[in-house]
Amino acid sequence: DAGVIQSPRHEVTEMGQEVTLRCKPISGHDYLFWYRQTMMRGLELLIYFNNNVPIDDSGMPEDRFSAKMPNASFSTLKIQPSEPRDSAVYFCASSPGLAGGRTDTQYFGPGTRLTVL
Amino acid sequence: GNSVTQMEGPVTLSEEAFLTINCTYTATGYPSLFWYVQYPGEGLQLLLKATKADDKGSNKGFEATYRKETTSFHLEKGSVQVSDSAVYFCALRDPASGGSYIPTFGRGTSLIVHP
């Protein structure tokens, strides 16, 4: 398996622009997570999905942030409009889930480094 | 609520030195405990885990023992290599908490190993 795939790997944009980050989870995984990592705040959970349904979005910082999972193999995180304080590395992770004796290990993608000027 | 506390870094060691990174936790129930490692420019990856008291997780020469009495899960390695330079995250998943599938991560501890 190719692992969790994220695109783009780097994004530089100007304040006020819309940014869309993309994630393809590992096939067969039931859970998908979006995280943000900064030096100041560490690793923050933004939102997670179970079987394509958003379960907890309490970590989404503002209404400017939205996430969707239209099917089991694709998710997006959108920031509109973007601001300089959104600059961070955004990670997507997927997990099989514990059903059927599987594991709760999280598998992270390589991240998208976002810079908002 | 749940929390994970790690020693602040960076931890700087010479090659072949002994490593300990401390991790303590607070949880409502009986959590599973994890160590993840993040190499430069990459995402986190699981290093080891333990699911019950006195379990020892081990991988790549790293070990950590689930100590329920001290609520700790310290990471150790007998002889570090330059290639171990990375950020190490302690984490827990507490099945007793609401939102029980959400893991709680520590802030991470940076390890720098010099030749």
mmCIF file of N, CA, C and O in Angstrom, chain A residues 9 31 33 35 37 39-42 45 48 56 91 95 97-98 103-106 108-109, chain B residues 32 34 36 38 41-46 49 87 89 93 99-103 105-107:
data_model
loop_
_atom_site.group_PDB
_atom_site.id
_atom_site.type_symbol
_atom_site.label_atom_id
_atom_site.label_comp_id
_atom_site.label_asym_id
_atom_site.label_seq_id
_atom_site.Cartn_x
_atom_site.Cartn_y
_atom_site.Cartn_z
ATOM 1 N N ARG A 9 2.352 19.040 -1.356
ATOM 2 C CA ARG A 9 3.299 18.924 -0.247
ATOM 3 C C ARG A 9 3.662 20.306 0.299
ATOM 4 O O ARG A 9 3.946 20.455 1.484
ATOM 5 N N TYR A 31 -11.235 5.332 9.758
ATOM 6 C CA TYR A 31 -11.125 6.642 10.410
ATOM 7 C C TYR A 31 -10.141 7.527 9.637
ATOM 8 O O TYR A 31 -9.100 7.064 9.164
ATOM 9 N N PHE A 33 -8.310 11.502 10.077
ATOM 10 C CA PHE A 33 -8.058 12.630 10.976
ATOM 11 C C PHE A 33 -7.318 13.735 10.220
ATOM 12 O O PHE A 33 -6.457 13.459 9.395
ATOM 13 N N TYR A 35 -4.903 17.027 11.232
ATOM 14 C CA TYR A 35 -4.155 17.683 12.297
ATOM 15 C C TYR A 35 -3.446 18.909 11.737
ATOM 16 O O TYR A 35 -3.133 18.991 10.556
ATOM 17 N N GLN A 37 0.084 21.236 12.787
ATOM 18 C CA GLN A 37 1.266 21.262 13.638
ATOM 19 C C GLN A 37 1.987 22.586 13.504
ATOM 20 O O GLN A 37 2.340 23.006 12.400
ATOM 21 N N MET A 39 4.964 25.228 15.810
ATOM 22 C CA MET A 39 5.921 25.239 16.912
ATOM 23 C C MET A 39 5.245 25.708 18.193
ATOM 24 O O MET A 39 5.501 25.190 19.278
ATOM 25 N N MET A 40 4.352 26.686 18.053
ATOM 26 C CA MET A 40 3.741 27.274 19.251
ATOM 27 C C MET A 40 2.740 26.334 19.914
ATOM 28 O O MET A 40 2.682 26.234 21.126
ATOM 29 N N ARG A 41 1.937 25.657 19.117
ATOM 30 C CA ARG A 41 0.811 24.904 19.651
ATOM 31 C C ARG A 41 0.975 23.391 19.560
ATOM 32 O O ARG A 41 0.111 22.638 20.048
ATOM 33 N N GLY A 42 2.061 22.955 18.926
ATOM 34 C CA GLY A 42 2.264 21.520 18.793
ATOM 35 C C GLY A 42 1.303 20.911 17.796
ATOM 36 O O GLY A 42 0.890 21.549 16.838
ATOM 37 N N LEU A 45 -5.544 18.336 16.863
ATOM 38 C CA LEU A 45 -6.558 17.639 16.076
ATOM 39 C C LEU A 45 -7.629 18.632 15.648
ATOM 40 O O LEU A 45 -8.207 19.318 16.486
ATOM 41 N N TYR A 48 -12.216 14.738 12.854
ATOM 42 C CA TYR A 48 -12.043 13.373 12.404
ATOM 43 C C TYR A 48 -13.354 12.801 11.895
ATOM 44 O O TYR A 48 -14.442 13.245 12.287
ATOM 45 N N ASP A 56 -16.291 14.643 15.078
ATOM 46 C CA ASP A 56 -15.926 15.692 16.024
ATOM 47 C C ASP A 56 -15.125 16.754 15.284
ATOM 48 O O ASP A 56 -14.027 16.479 14.816
ATOM 49 N N PHE A 91 -1.444 17.729 8.639
ATOM 50 C CA PHE A 91 -1.307 16.298 8.439
ATOM 51 C C PHE A 91 -2.688 15.649 8.338
ATOM 52 O O PHE A 91 -3.616 16.004 9.057
ATOM 53 N N SER A 95 -6.777 5.472 10.177
ATOM 54 C CA SER A 95 -6.654 4.384 11.134
ATOM 55 C C SER A 95 -7.683 3.309 10.806
ATOM 56 O O SER A 95 -8.817 3.627 10.455
ATOM 57 N N GLY A 97 -9.304 1.272 12.783
ATOM 58 C CA GLY A 97 -10.382 1.091 13.744
ATOM 59 C C GLY A 97 -10.242 -0.260 14.402
ATOM 60 O O GLY A 97 -9.582 -1.163 13.876
ATOM 61 N N LEU A 98 -10.879 -0.422 15.550
ATOM 62 C CA LEU A 98 -10.682 -1.624 16.351
ATOM 63 C C LEU A 98 -11.651 -2.749 16.009
ATOM 64 O O LEU A 98 -11.517 -3.858 16.514
ATOM 65 N N THR A 103 -6.434 -2.543 14.483
ATOM 66 C CA THR A 103 -5.621 -1.733 15.366
ATOM 67 C C THR A 103 -6.107 -0.298 15.414
ATOM 68 O O THR A 103 -6.778 0.174 14.487
ATOM 69 N N ASP A 104 -5.767 0.392 16.496
ATOM 70 C CA ASP A 104 -6.062 1.823 16.599
ATOM 71 C C ASP A 104 -4.852 2.676 16.250
ATOM 72 O O ASP A 104 -4.859 3.876 16.481
ATOM 73 N N THR A 105 -3.824 2.075 15.681
ATOM 74 C CA THR A 105 -2.649 2.840 15.258
ATOM 75 C C THR A 105 -3.046 3.856 14.203
ATOM 76 O O THR A 105 -3.843 3.567 13.309
ATOM 77 N N GLN A 106 -2.459 5.040 14.292
ATOM 78 C CA GLN A 106 -2.694 6.062 13.278
ATOM 79 C C GLN A 106 -1.542 6.041 12.273
ATOM 80 O O GLN A 106 -0.383 5.940 12.647
ATOM 81 N N PHE A 108 0.130 8.340 9.430
ATOM 82 C CA PHE A 108 0.163 9.729 8.999
ATOM 83 C C PHE A 108 0.689 9.870 7.572
ATOM 84 O O PHE A 108 1.585 9.128 7.146
ATOM 85 N N GLY A 109 0.141 10.865 6.869
ATOM 86 C CA GLY A 109 0.704 11.262 5.602
ATOM 87 C C GLY A 109 1.922 12.149 5.821
ATOM 88 O O GLY A 109 2.266 12.484 6.959
ATOM 89 N N SER B 32 -4.693 2.902 26.242
ATOM 90 C CA SER B 32 -3.576 2.366 25.472
ATOM 91 C C SER B 32 -2.553 3.488 25.330
ATOM 92 O O SER B 32 -2.923 4.654 25.211
ATOM 93 N N PHE B 34 1.170 4.968 23.516
ATOM 94 C CA PHE B 34 1.913 4.911 22.265
ATOM 95 C C PHE B 34 3.127 5.834 22.317
ATOM 96 O O PHE B 34 3.111 6.864 23.003
ATOM 97 N N TYR B 36 5.133 7.709 19.162
ATOM 98 C CA TYR B 36 5.283 7.960 17.735
ATOM 99 C C TYR B 36 6.584 8.735 17.520
ATOM 100 O O TYR B 36 7.017 9.492 18.390
ATOM 101 N N GLN B 38 8.701 11.270 14.646
ATOM 102 C CA GLN B 38 8.595 12.110 13.447
ATOM 103 C C GLN B 38 9.996 12.487 12.993
ATOM 104 O O GLN B 38 10.684 13.282 13.654
ATOM 105 N N GLY B 41 10.836 16.419 8.134
ATOM 106 C CA GLY B 41 10.114 16.500 6.865
ATOM 107 C C GLY B 41 9.096 15.407 6.637
ATOM 108 O O GLY B 41 8.551 15.294 5.526
ATOM 109 N N GLU B 42 8.817 14.599 7.648
ATOM 110 C CA GLU B 42 7.881 13.486 7.477
ATOM 111 C C GLU B 42 6.731 13.574 8.478
ATOM 112 O O GLU B 42 6.743 14.381 9.410
ATOM 113 N N GLY B 43 5.727 12.718 8.263
ATOM 114 C CA GLY B 43 4.652 12.586 9.229
ATOM 115 C C GLY B 43 5.053 11.680 10.379
ATOM 116 O O GLY B 43 6.110 11.061 10.359
ATOM 117 N N LEU B 44 4.201 11.633 11.383
ATOM 118 C CA LEU B 44 4.464 10.765 12.531
ATOM 119 C C LEU B 44 4.273 9.305 12.118
ATOM 120 O O LEU B 44 3.447 8.979 11.260
ATOM 121 N N GLN B 45 5.028 8.431 12.745
ATOM 122 C CA GLN B 45 4.843 7.002 12.529
ATOM 123 C C GLN B 45 4.956 6.295 13.867
ATOM 124 O O GLN B 45 5.708 6.714 14.750
ATOM 125 N N LEU B 46 4.196 5.228 14.012
ATOM 126 C CA LEU B 46 4.179 4.498 15.269
ATOM 127 C C LEU B 46 5.541 3.871 15.524
ATOM 128 O O LEU B 46 6.116 3.209 14.650
ATOM 129 N N LYS B 49 3.885 0.493 21.132
ATOM 130 C CA LYS B 49 2.670 0.714 21.906
ATOM 131 C C LYS B 49 2.553 -0.337 22.998
ATOM 132 O O LYS B 49 3.215 -1.387 22.950
ATOM 133 N N VAL B 87 11.765 13.863 16.367
ATOM 134 C CA VAL B 87 10.877 14.312 17.443
ATOM 135 C C VAL B 87 10.032 13.114 17.875
ATOM 136 O O VAL B 87 9.454 12.423 17.028
ATOM 137 N N PHE B 89 6.861 11.600 20.148
ATOM 138 C CA PHE B 89 5.584 11.976 20.730
ATOM 139 C C PHE B 89 5.019 10.813 21.551
ATOM 140 O O PHE B 89 4.893 9.692 21.040
ATOM 141 N N ARG B 93 -4.733 6.667 24.122
ATOM 142 C CA ARG B 93 -6.125 6.577 23.687
ATOM 143 C C ARG B 93 -6.895 5.958 24.832
ATOM 144 O O ARG B 93 -6.576 4.853 25.272
ATOM 145 N N GLY B 99 -15.765 10.468 23.092
ATOM 146 C CA GLY B 99 -14.886 10.622 21.942
ATOM 147 C C GLY B 99 -13.705 9.694 22.087
ATOM 148 O O GLY B 99 -12.561 10.079 21.883
ATOM 149 N N SER B 100 -13.994 8.452 22.449
ATOM 150 C CA SER B 100 -12.940 7.540 22.875
ATOM 151 C C SER B 100 -11.954 7.166 21.792
ATOM 152 O O SER B 100 -10.934 6.570 22.096
ATOM 153 N N TYR B 101 -12.262 7.511 20.542
ATOM 154 C CA TYR B 101 -11.316 7.161 19.503
ATOM 155 C C TYR B 101 -10.297 8.258 19.260
ATOM 156 O O TYR B 101 -9.388 8.109 18.494
ATOM 157 N N ILE B 102 -10.469 9.390 19.923
ATOM 158 C CA ILE B 102 -9.545 10.494 19.698
ATOM 159 C C ILE B 102 -8.288 10.284 20.531
ATOM 160 O O ILE B 102 -8.371 10.186 21.749
ATOM 161 N N PRO B 103 -7.114 10.230 19.908
ATOM 162 C CA PRO B 103 -5.892 10.110 20.692
ATOM 163 C C PRO B 103 -5.499 11.458 21.274
ATOM 164 O O PRO B 103 -5.843 12.511 20.729
ATOM 165 N N PHE B 105 -2.124 13.535 22.231
ATOM 166 C CA PHE B 105 -0.681 13.567 22.007
ATOM 167 C C PHE B 105 -0.012 14.536 22.977
ATOM 168 O O PHE B 105 -0.572 15.572 23.340
ATOM 169 N N GLY B 106 1.213 14.196 23.371
ATOM 170 C CA GLY B 106 2.063 15.138 24.080
ATOM 171 C C GLY B 106 2.637 16.168 23.119
ATOM 172 O O GLY B 106 2.382 16.119 21.912
ATOM 173 N N ARG B 107 3.414 17.127 23.649
ATOM 174 C CA ARG B 107 3.944 18.195 22.818
ATOM 175 C C ARG B 107 5.120 17.765 21.953
ATOM 176 O O ARG B 107 5.542 18.487 21.055
#
